[in-house]
Amino acid sequence: MAVLSKGEFRKRLKLRVRHSRSLVITPIFDSDVFDADSVDLRLGTHFLLPRTTQQPYLCPDSKSSNAFHTSVYVPLGKYLVVPAHQTVLGSTLEFIKLPYDLCGQILTKSSVARTFIVIETAPWIHPEYRGCLTLEIANVSNTPVLLYPGRAIAQLVLLRVLKAKPRRKLESTYFGPIYPEAPKFRDPKEDLKEIGISKVWVIEGPKPI
């Protein structure tokens, strides 16, 4: 793999959207967002905040996707307070379309990281992804931090995938989102059945289901 340069970024962005090797990042407000090997991404206006529930635990199952988050909209010009040692889900302001031969990774901007804000997304952004990227935003400091939608918060690094070929049908668990998305899970019983486990215990008691 080779990291995409600033010149290659701009070359791909000029291709027609329907071109199989075209790259889309929109909106781009100025050319200063491009570094030698990355592009800055801004924070979007929609967030998912952790919700306190009556259960003292989180079980990653089919019922938990929307049960542990509260959706919040913060318009441009206002801010979101992230308490110390808390995590929220946000998204990029930019909509991104990757071609079949590029994959990517999100990195926290160094200036943001020095306020003890850590930005994560899925470990890898796969080729042919479309959508706004969901960001896991963690305040690991001892002080509440203000987040302003519209400010640069992360850097996108793209890499070429060798010998890649376009797929006829695009498939993904997270495809085309424009807001932050909560994780999607199946029930543990379904996942464990794939490796031959037929009895799965639940937290309410020792009786298998």
mmCIF file with all atom_site columns, C-alpha atoms in Angstrom, residues 19-173:
data_model
loop_
_atom_site.group_PDB
_atom_site.id
_atom_site.type_symbol
_atom_site.label_atom_id
_atom_site.label_alt_id
_atom_site.label_comp_id
_atom_site.label_asym_id
_atom_site.label_entity_id
_atom_site.label_seq_id
_atom_site.pdbx_PDB_ins_code
_atom_site.Cartn_x
_atom_site.Cartn_y
_atom_site.Cartn_z
_atom_site.occupancy
_atom_site.B_iso_or_equiv
_atom_site.pdbx_formal_charge
_atom_site.auth_seq_id
_atom_site.auth_comp_id
_atom_site.auth_asym_id
_atom_site.auth_atom_id
_atom_site.pdbx_PDB_model_num
ATOM 1   C CA . HIS A 1 19  ? -15.778 7.377  -12.567 1.00 0.00 ? 19  HIS A CA 1
ATOM 2   C CA . SER A 1 20  ? -14.748 4.158  -10.805 1.00 0.00 ? 20  SER A CA 1
ATOM 3   C CA . ARG A 1 21  ? -11.600 5.787  -9.389  1.00 0.00 ? 21  ARG A CA 1
ATOM 4   C CA . SER A 1 22  ? -13.185 9.088  -8.342  1.00 0.00 ? 22  SER A CA 1
ATOM 5   C CA . LEU A 1 23  ? -12.931 10.399 -4.794  1.00 0.00 ? 23  LEU A CA 1
ATOM 6   C CA . VAL A 1 24  ? -15.627 12.587 -3.235  1.00 0.00 ? 24  VAL A CA 1
ATOM 7   C CA . ILE A 1 25  ? -15.113 14.714 -0.121  1.00 0.00 ? 25  ILE A CA 1
ATOM 8   C CA . THR A 1 26  ? -17.731 17.414 0.279   1.00 0.00 ? 26  THR A CA 1
ATOM 9   C CA . PRO A 1 27  ? -17.943 20.161 1.370   1.00 0.00 ? 27  PRO A CA 1
ATOM 10  C CA . ILE A 1 28  ? -14.372 21.453 1.065   1.00 0.00 ? 28  ILE A CA 1
ATOM 11  C CA . PHE A 1 29  ? -14.237 25.096 2.133   1.00 0.00 ? 29  PHE A CA 1
ATOM 12  C CA . ASP A 1 30  ? -10.590 25.912 1.331   1.00 0.00 ? 30  ASP A CA 1
ATOM 13  C CA . SER A 1 31  ? -7.399  24.330 0.023   1.00 0.00 ? 31  SER A CA 1
ATOM 14  C CA . ASP A 1 32  ? -5.684  24.582 3.413   1.00 0.00 ? 32  ASP A CA 1
ATOM 15  C CA . VAL A 1 33  ? -7.384  21.351 4.499   1.00 0.00 ? 33  VAL A CA 1
ATOM 16  C CA . PHE A 1 34  ? -4.853  19.364 2.439   1.00 0.00 ? 34  PHE A CA 1
ATOM 17  C CA . ASP A 1 35  ? -1.586  18.292 3.991   1.00 0.00 ? 35  ASP A CA 1
ATOM 18  C CA . ALA A 1 36  ? 1.165   16.453 2.152   1.00 0.00 ? 36  ALA A CA 1
ATOM 19  C CA . ASP A 1 37  ? -0.443  13.075 2.916   1.00 0.00 ? 37  ASP A CA 1
ATOM 20  C CA . SER A 1 38  ? -3.878  13.743 4.430   1.00 0.00 ? 38  SER A CA 1
ATOM 21  C CA . VAL A 1 39  ? -6.963  15.943 4.408   1.00 0.00 ? 39  VAL A CA 1
ATOM 22  C CA . ASP A 1 40  ? -8.575  17.622 7.421   1.00 0.00 ? 40  ASP A CA 1
ATOM 23  C CA . LEU A 1 41  ? -12.167 16.706 8.275   1.00 0.00 ? 41  LEU A CA 1
ATOM 24  C CA . ARG A 1 42  ? -14.586 18.833 10.268  1.00 0.00 ? 42  ARG A CA 1
ATOM 25  C CA . LEU A 1 43  ? -16.988 17.898 13.040  1.00 0.00 ? 43  LEU A CA 1
ATOM 26  C CA . GLY A 1 44  ? -20.641 17.508 12.058  1.00 0.00 ? 44  GLY A CA 1
ATOM 27  C CA . THR A 1 45  ? -23.709 18.770 13.902  1.00 0.00 ? 45  THR A CA 1
ATOM 28  C CA . HIS A 1 46  ? -25.310 15.513 15.050  1.00 0.00 ? 46  HIS A CA 1
ATOM 29  C CA . PHE A 1 47  ? -24.284 13.456 18.074  1.00 0.00 ? 47  PHE A CA 1
ATOM 30  C CA . LEU A 1 48  ? -25.269 10.337 19.985  1.00 0.00 ? 48  LEU A CA 1
ATOM 31  C CA . LEU A 1 49  ? -24.831 10.709 23.742  1.00 0.00 ? 49  LEU A CA 1
ATOM 32  C CA . PRO A 1 50  ? -24.715 7.758  26.157  1.00 0.00 ? 50  PRO A CA 1
ATOM 33  C CA . ARG A 1 51  ? -28.039 7.205  27.871  1.00 0.00 ? 51  ARG A CA 1
ATOM 34  C CA . THR A 1 52  ? -28.361 6.020  31.464  1.00 0.00 ? 52  THR A CA 1
ATOM 35  C CA . THR A 1 53  ? -30.672 3.020  31.679  1.00 0.00 ? 53  THR A CA 1
ATOM 36  C CA . GLN A 1 54  ? -32.114 0.911  34.480  1.00 0.00 ? 54  GLN A CA 1
ATOM 37  C CA . GLN A 1 55  ? -29.778 -1.926 33.573  1.00 0.00 ? 55  GLN A CA 1
ATOM 38  C CA . PRO A 1 56  ? -26.329 -1.843 35.224  1.00 0.00 ? 56  PRO A CA 1
ATOM 39  C CA . TYR A 1 57  ? -24.675 -3.242 32.111  1.00 0.00 ? 57  TYR A CA 1
ATOM 40  C CA . LEU A 1 58  ? -24.657 -3.162 28.315  1.00 0.00 ? 58  LEU A CA 1
ATOM 41  C CA . CYS A 1 59  ? -25.320 -6.389 26.462  1.00 0.00 ? 59  CYS A CA 1
ATOM 42  C CA . PRO A 1 60  ? -24.347 -6.005 22.786  1.00 0.00 ? 60  PRO A CA 1
ATOM 43  C CA . ASP A 1 61  ? -27.394 -7.622 21.180  1.00 0.00 ? 61  ASP A CA 1
ATOM 44  C CA . SER A 1 62  ? -30.094 -6.815 18.636  1.00 0.00 ? 62  SER A CA 1
ATOM 45  C CA . LYS A 1 63  ? -32.057 -4.766 21.191  1.00 0.00 ? 63  LYS A CA 1
ATOM 46  C CA . SER A 1 64  ? -29.203 -2.513 22.268  1.00 0.00 ? 64  SER A CA 1
ATOM 47  C CA . SER A 1 65  ? -28.591 -0.545 19.047  1.00 0.00 ? 65  SER A CA 1
ATOM 48  C CA . ASN A 1 66  ? -30.883 2.362  19.929  1.00 0.00 ? 66  ASN A CA 1
ATOM 49  C CA . ALA A 1 67  ? -31.383 1.736  23.648  1.00 0.00 ? 67  ALA A CA 1
ATOM 50  C CA . PHE A 1 68  ? -28.211 3.304  24.997  1.00 0.00 ? 68  PHE A CA 1
ATOM 51  C CA . HIS A 1 69  ? -27.951 6.574  23.048  1.00 0.00 ? 69  HIS A CA 1
ATOM 52  C CA . THR A 1 70  ? -29.770 9.898  22.878  1.00 0.00 ? 70  THR A CA 1
ATOM 53  C CA . SER A 1 71  ? -29.664 11.846 19.620  1.00 0.00 ? 71  SER A CA 1
ATOM 54  C CA . VAL A 1 72  ? -28.642 15.513 19.896  1.00 0.00 ? 72  VAL A CA 1
ATOM 55  C CA . TYR A 1 73  ? -28.391 18.243 17.240  1.00 0.00 ? 73  TYR A CA 1
ATOM 56  C CA . VAL A 1 74  ? -25.923 21.084 17.838  1.00 0.00 ? 74  VAL A CA 1
ATOM 57  C CA . PRO A 1 75  ? -26.186 23.827 15.178  1.00 0.00 ? 75  PRO A CA 1
ATOM 58  C CA . LEU A 1 76  ? -23.112 25.559 13.781  1.00 0.00 ? 76  LEU A CA 1
ATOM 59  C CA . GLY A 1 77  ? -22.025 28.335 16.119  1.00 0.00 ? 77  GLY A CA 1
ATOM 60  C CA . LYS A 1 78  ? -23.020 26.457 19.264  1.00 0.00 ? 78  LYS A CA 1
ATOM 61  C CA . TYR A 1 79  ? -21.070 23.854 21.215  1.00 0.00 ? 79  TYR A CA 1
ATOM 62  C CA . LEU A 1 80  ? -21.399 20.478 22.883  1.00 0.00 ? 80  LEU A CA 1
ATOM 63  C CA . VAL A 1 81  ? -19.899 19.895 26.344  1.00 0.00 ? 81  VAL A CA 1
ATOM 64  C CA . VAL A 1 82  ? -18.166 16.525 26.687  1.00 0.00 ? 82  VAL A CA 1
ATOM 65  C CA . PRO A 1 83  ? -17.667 15.809 30.408  1.00 0.00 ? 83  PRO A CA 1
ATOM 66  C CA . ALA A 1 84  ? -14.358 14.497 31.680  1.00 0.00 ? 84  ALA A CA 1
ATOM 67  C CA . HIS A 1 85  ? -13.799 10.786 30.989  1.00 0.00 ? 85  HIS A CA 1
ATOM 68  C CA . GLN A 1 86  ? -16.907 10.592 28.813  1.00 0.00 ? 86  GLN A CA 1
ATOM 69  C CA . THR A 1 87  ? -17.401 9.451  25.219  1.00 0.00 ? 87  THR A CA 1
ATOM 70  C CA . VAL A 1 88  ? -19.868 10.598 22.564  1.00 0.00 ? 88  VAL A CA 1
ATOM 71  C CA . LEU A 1 89  ? -20.499 9.560  18.975  1.00 0.00 ? 89  LEU A CA 1
ATOM 72  C CA . GLY A 1 90  ? -20.280 12.285 16.359  1.00 0.00 ? 90  GLY A CA 1
ATOM 73  C CA . SER A 1 91  ? -19.792 12.356 12.614  1.00 0.00 ? 91  SER A CA 1
ATOM 74  C CA . THR A 1 92  ? -17.811 14.210 10.001  1.00 0.00 ? 92  THR A CA 1
ATOM 75  C CA . LEU A 1 93  ? -19.354 17.264 8.395   1.00 0.00 ? 93  LEU A CA 1
ATOM 76  C CA . GLU A 1 94  ? -18.038 15.944 5.081   1.00 0.00 ? 94  GLU A CA 1
ATOM 77  C CA . PHE A 1 95  ? -19.701 13.238 3.004   1.00 0.00 ? 95  PHE A CA 1
ATOM 78  C CA . ILE A 1 96  ? -17.097 10.831 1.636   1.00 0.00 ? 96  ILE A CA 1
ATOM 79  C CA . LYS A 1 97  ? -17.101 8.445  -1.305  1.00 0.00 ? 97  LYS A CA 1
ATOM 80  C CA . LEU A 1 98  ? -14.105 6.145  -1.681  1.00 0.00 ? 98  LEU A CA 1
ATOM 81  C CA . PRO A 1 99  ? -13.321 4.399  -4.973  1.00 0.00 ? 99  PRO A CA 1
ATOM 82  C CA . TYR A 1 100 ? -12.685 0.672  -5.228  1.00 0.00 ? 100 TYR A CA 1
ATOM 83  C CA . ASP A 1 101 ? -8.899  1.024  -4.982  1.00 0.00 ? 101 ASP A CA 1
ATOM 84  C CA . LEU A 1 102 ? -8.602  3.255  -1.894  1.00 0.00 ? 102 LEU A CA 1
ATOM 85  C CA . CYS A 1 103 ? -9.010  2.534  1.798   1.00 0.00 ? 103 CYS A CA 1
ATOM 86  C CA . GLY A 1 104 ? -8.471  4.904  4.687   1.00 0.00 ? 104 GLY A CA 1
ATOM 87  C CA . GLN A 1 105 ? -7.934  5.648  8.335   1.00 0.00 ? 105 GLN A CA 1
ATOM 88  C CA . ILE A 1 106 ? -8.976  8.511  10.613  1.00 0.00 ? 106 ILE A CA 1
ATOM 89  C CA . LEU A 1 107 ? -6.398  10.146 12.892  1.00 0.00 ? 107 LEU A CA 1
ATOM 90  C CA . THR A 1 108 ? -6.961  12.761 15.589  1.00 0.00 ? 108 THR A CA 1
ATOM 91  C CA . LYS A 1 109 ? -5.544  16.165 14.624  1.00 0.00 ? 109 LYS A CA 1
ATOM 92  C CA . SER A 1 110 ? -2.482  16.819 16.751  1.00 0.00 ? 110 SER A CA 1
ATOM 93  C CA . SER A 1 111 ? -3.870  20.135 18.055  1.00 0.00 ? 111 SER A CA 1
ATOM 94  C CA . VAL A 1 112 ? -7.065  18.363 19.143  1.00 0.00 ? 112 VAL A CA 1
ATOM 95  C CA . ALA A 1 113 ? -5.163  15.458 20.711  1.00 0.00 ? 113 ALA A CA 1
ATOM 96  C CA . ARG A 1 114 ? -3.260  17.920 22.897  1.00 0.00 ? 114 ARG A CA 1
ATOM 97  C CA . THR A 1 115 ? -6.548  18.856 24.581  1.00 0.00 ? 115 THR A CA 1
ATOM 98  C CA . PHE A 1 116 ? -6.818  15.142 25.521  1.00 0.00 ? 116 PHE A CA 1
ATOM 99  C CA . ILE A 1 117 ? -9.583  14.498 23.017  1.00 0.00 ? 117 ILE A CA 1
ATOM 100 C CA . VAL A 1 118 ? -9.155  11.182 21.213  1.00 0.00 ? 118 VAL A CA 1
ATOM 101 C CA . ILE A 1 119 ? -10.927 10.564 17.892  1.00 0.00 ? 119 ILE A CA 1
ATOM 102 C CA . GLU A 1 120 ? -11.535 7.044  16.651  1.00 0.00 ? 120 GLU A CA 1
ATOM 103 C CA . THR A 1 121 ? -13.660 5.493  13.936  1.00 0.00 ? 121 THR A CA 1
ATOM 104 C CA . ALA A 1 122 ? -13.862 1.960  12.618  1.00 0.00 ? 122 ALA A CA 1
ATOM 105 C CA . PRO A 1 123 ? -10.321 0.517  12.559  1.00 0.00 ? 123 PRO A CA 1
ATOM 106 C CA . TRP A 1 124 ? -10.384 0.708  8.774   1.00 0.00 ? 124 TRP A CA 1
ATOM 107 C CA . ILE A 1 125 ? -12.461 2.550  6.177   1.00 0.00 ? 125 ILE A CA 1
ATOM 108 C CA . HIS A 1 126 ? -13.044 0.040  3.416   1.00 0.00 ? 126 HIS A CA 1
ATOM 109 C CA . PRO A 1 127 ? -12.940 0.701  -0.336  1.00 0.00 ? 127 PRO A CA 1
ATOM 110 C CA . GLU A 1 128 ? -16.208 1.934  -1.892  1.00 0.00 ? 128 GLU A CA 1
ATOM 111 C CA . TYR A 1 129 ? -17.441 3.370  1.407   1.00 0.00 ? 129 TYR A CA 1
ATOM 112 C CA . ARG A 1 130 ? -20.042 6.119  1.092   1.00 0.00 ? 130 ARG A CA 1
ATOM 113 C CA . GLY A 1 131 ? -21.312 8.386  3.831   1.00 0.00 ? 131 GLY A CA 1
ATOM 114 C CA . CYS A 1 132 ? -20.318 10.633 6.709   1.00 0.00 ? 132 CYS A CA 1
ATOM 115 C CA . LEU A 1 133 ? -17.906 8.883  9.040   1.00 0.00 ? 133 LEU A CA 1
ATOM 116 C CA . THR A 1 134 ? -19.052 8.105  12.567  1.00 0.00 ? 134 THR A CA 1
ATOM 117 C CA . LEU A 1 135 ? -16.487 9.327  15.080  1.00 0.00 ? 135 LEU A CA 1
ATOM 118 C CA . GLU A 1 136 ? -15.983 7.961  18.585  1.00 0.00 ? 136 GLU A CA 1
ATOM 119 C CA . ILE A 1 137 ? -14.962 11.054 20.535  1.00 0.00 ? 137 ILE A CA 1
ATOM 120 C CA . ALA A 1 138 ? -13.433 10.429 23.964  1.00 0.00 ? 138 ALA A CA 1
ATOM 121 C CA . ASN A 1 139 ? -12.499 13.114 26.473  1.00 0.00 ? 139 ASN A CA 1
ATOM 122 C CA . VAL A 1 140 ? -9.723  11.438 28.441  1.00 0.00 ? 140 VAL A CA 1
ATOM 123 C CA . SER A 1 141 ? -8.868  14.571 30.435  1.00 0.00 ? 141 SER A CA 1
ATOM 124 C CA . ASN A 1 142 ? -10.037 15.592 33.897  1.00 0.00 ? 142 ASN A CA 1
ATOM 125 C CA . THR A 1 143 ? -11.819 18.687 32.539  1.00 0.00 ? 143 THR A CA 1
ATOM 126 C CA . PRO A 1 144 ? -14.985 19.100 30.433  1.00 0.00 ? 144 PRO A CA 1
ATOM 127 C CA . VAL A 1 145 ? -14.193 20.043 26.827  1.00 0.00 ? 145 VAL A CA 1
ATOM 128 C CA . LEU A 1 146 ? -16.285 22.120 24.405  1.00 0.00 ? 146 LEU A CA 1
ATOM 129 C CA . LEU A 1 147 ? -16.738 20.763 20.879  1.00 0.00 ? 147 LEU A CA 1
ATOM 130 C CA . TYR A 1 148 ? -17.778 23.178 18.128  1.00 0.00 ? 148 TYR A CA 1
ATOM 131 C CA . PRO A 1 149 ? -19.360 21.631 15.020  1.00 0.00 ? 149 PRO A CA 1
ATOM 132 C CA . GLY A 1 150 ? -17.642 22.886 11.896  1.00 0.00 ? 150 GLY A CA 1
ATOM 133 C CA . ARG A 1 151 ? -14.147 22.946 13.365  1.00 0.00 ? 151 ARG A CA 1
ATOM 134 C CA . ALA A 1 152 ? -11.435 20.640 12.037  1.00 0.00 ? 152 ALA A CA 1
ATOM 135 C CA . ILE A 1 153 ? -11.151 17.629 14.318  1.00 0.00 ? 153 ILE A CA 1
ATOM 136 C CA . ALA A 1 154 ? -9.535  14.756 12.410  1.00 0.00 ? 154 ALA A CA 1
ATOM 137 C CA . GLN A 1 155 ? -7.337  13.854 9.460   1.00 0.00 ? 155 GLN A CA 1
ATOM 138 C CA . LEU A 1 156 ? -8.169  11.337 6.758   1.00 0.00 ? 156 LEU A CA 1
ATOM 139 C CA . VAL A 1 157 ? -5.274  9.294  5.383   1.00 0.00 ? 157 VAL A CA 1
ATOM 140 C CA . LEU A 1 158 ? -5.934  7.252  2.224   1.00 0.00 ? 158 LEU A CA 1
ATOM 141 C CA . LEU A 1 159 ? -3.959  4.295  0.895   1.00 0.00 ? 159 LEU A CA 1
ATOM 142 C CA . ARG A 1 160 ? -4.016  2.487  -2.433  1.00 0.00 ? 160 ARG A CA 1
ATOM 143 C CA . VAL A 1 161 ? -5.192  -1.136 -2.453  1.00 0.00 ? 161 VAL A CA 1
ATOM 144 C CA . LEU A 1 162 ? -3.065  -3.190 -4.839  1.00 0.00 ? 162 LEU A CA 1
ATOM 145 C CA . LYS A 1 163 ? -4.781  -5.300 -7.513  1.00 0.00 ? 163 LYS A CA 1
ATOM 146 C CA . ALA A 1 164 ? -8.237  -4.126 -6.403  1.00 0.00 ? 164 ALA A CA 1
ATOM 147 C CA . LYS A 1 165 ? -11.259 -4.578 -8.678  1.00 0.00 ? 165 LYS A CA 1
ATOM 148 C CA . PRO A 1 166 ? -14.665 -2.853 -8.574  1.00 0.00 ? 166 PRO A CA 1
ATOM 149 C CA . ARG A 1 167 ? -17.492 -4.873 -7.072  1.00 0.00 ? 167 ARG A CA 1
ATOM 150 C CA . ARG A 1 168 ? -20.754 -5.319 -8.931  1.00 0.00 ? 168 ARG A CA 1
ATOM 151 C CA . LYS A 1 169 ? -22.826 -4.884 -5.785  1.00 0.00 ? 169 LYS A CA 1
ATOM 152 C CA . LEU A 1 170 ? -21.932 -2.705 -2.826  1.00 0.00 ? 170 LEU A CA 1
ATOM 153 C CA . GLU A 1 171 ? -22.607 -4.262 0.558   1.00 0.00 ? 171 GLU A CA 1
ATOM 154 C CA . SER A 1 172 ? -21.833 -2.955 4.033   1.00 0.00 ? 172 SER A CA 1
ATOM 155 C CA . THR A 1 173 ? -23.271 -2.919 7.545   1.00 0.00 ? 173 THR A CA 1
#
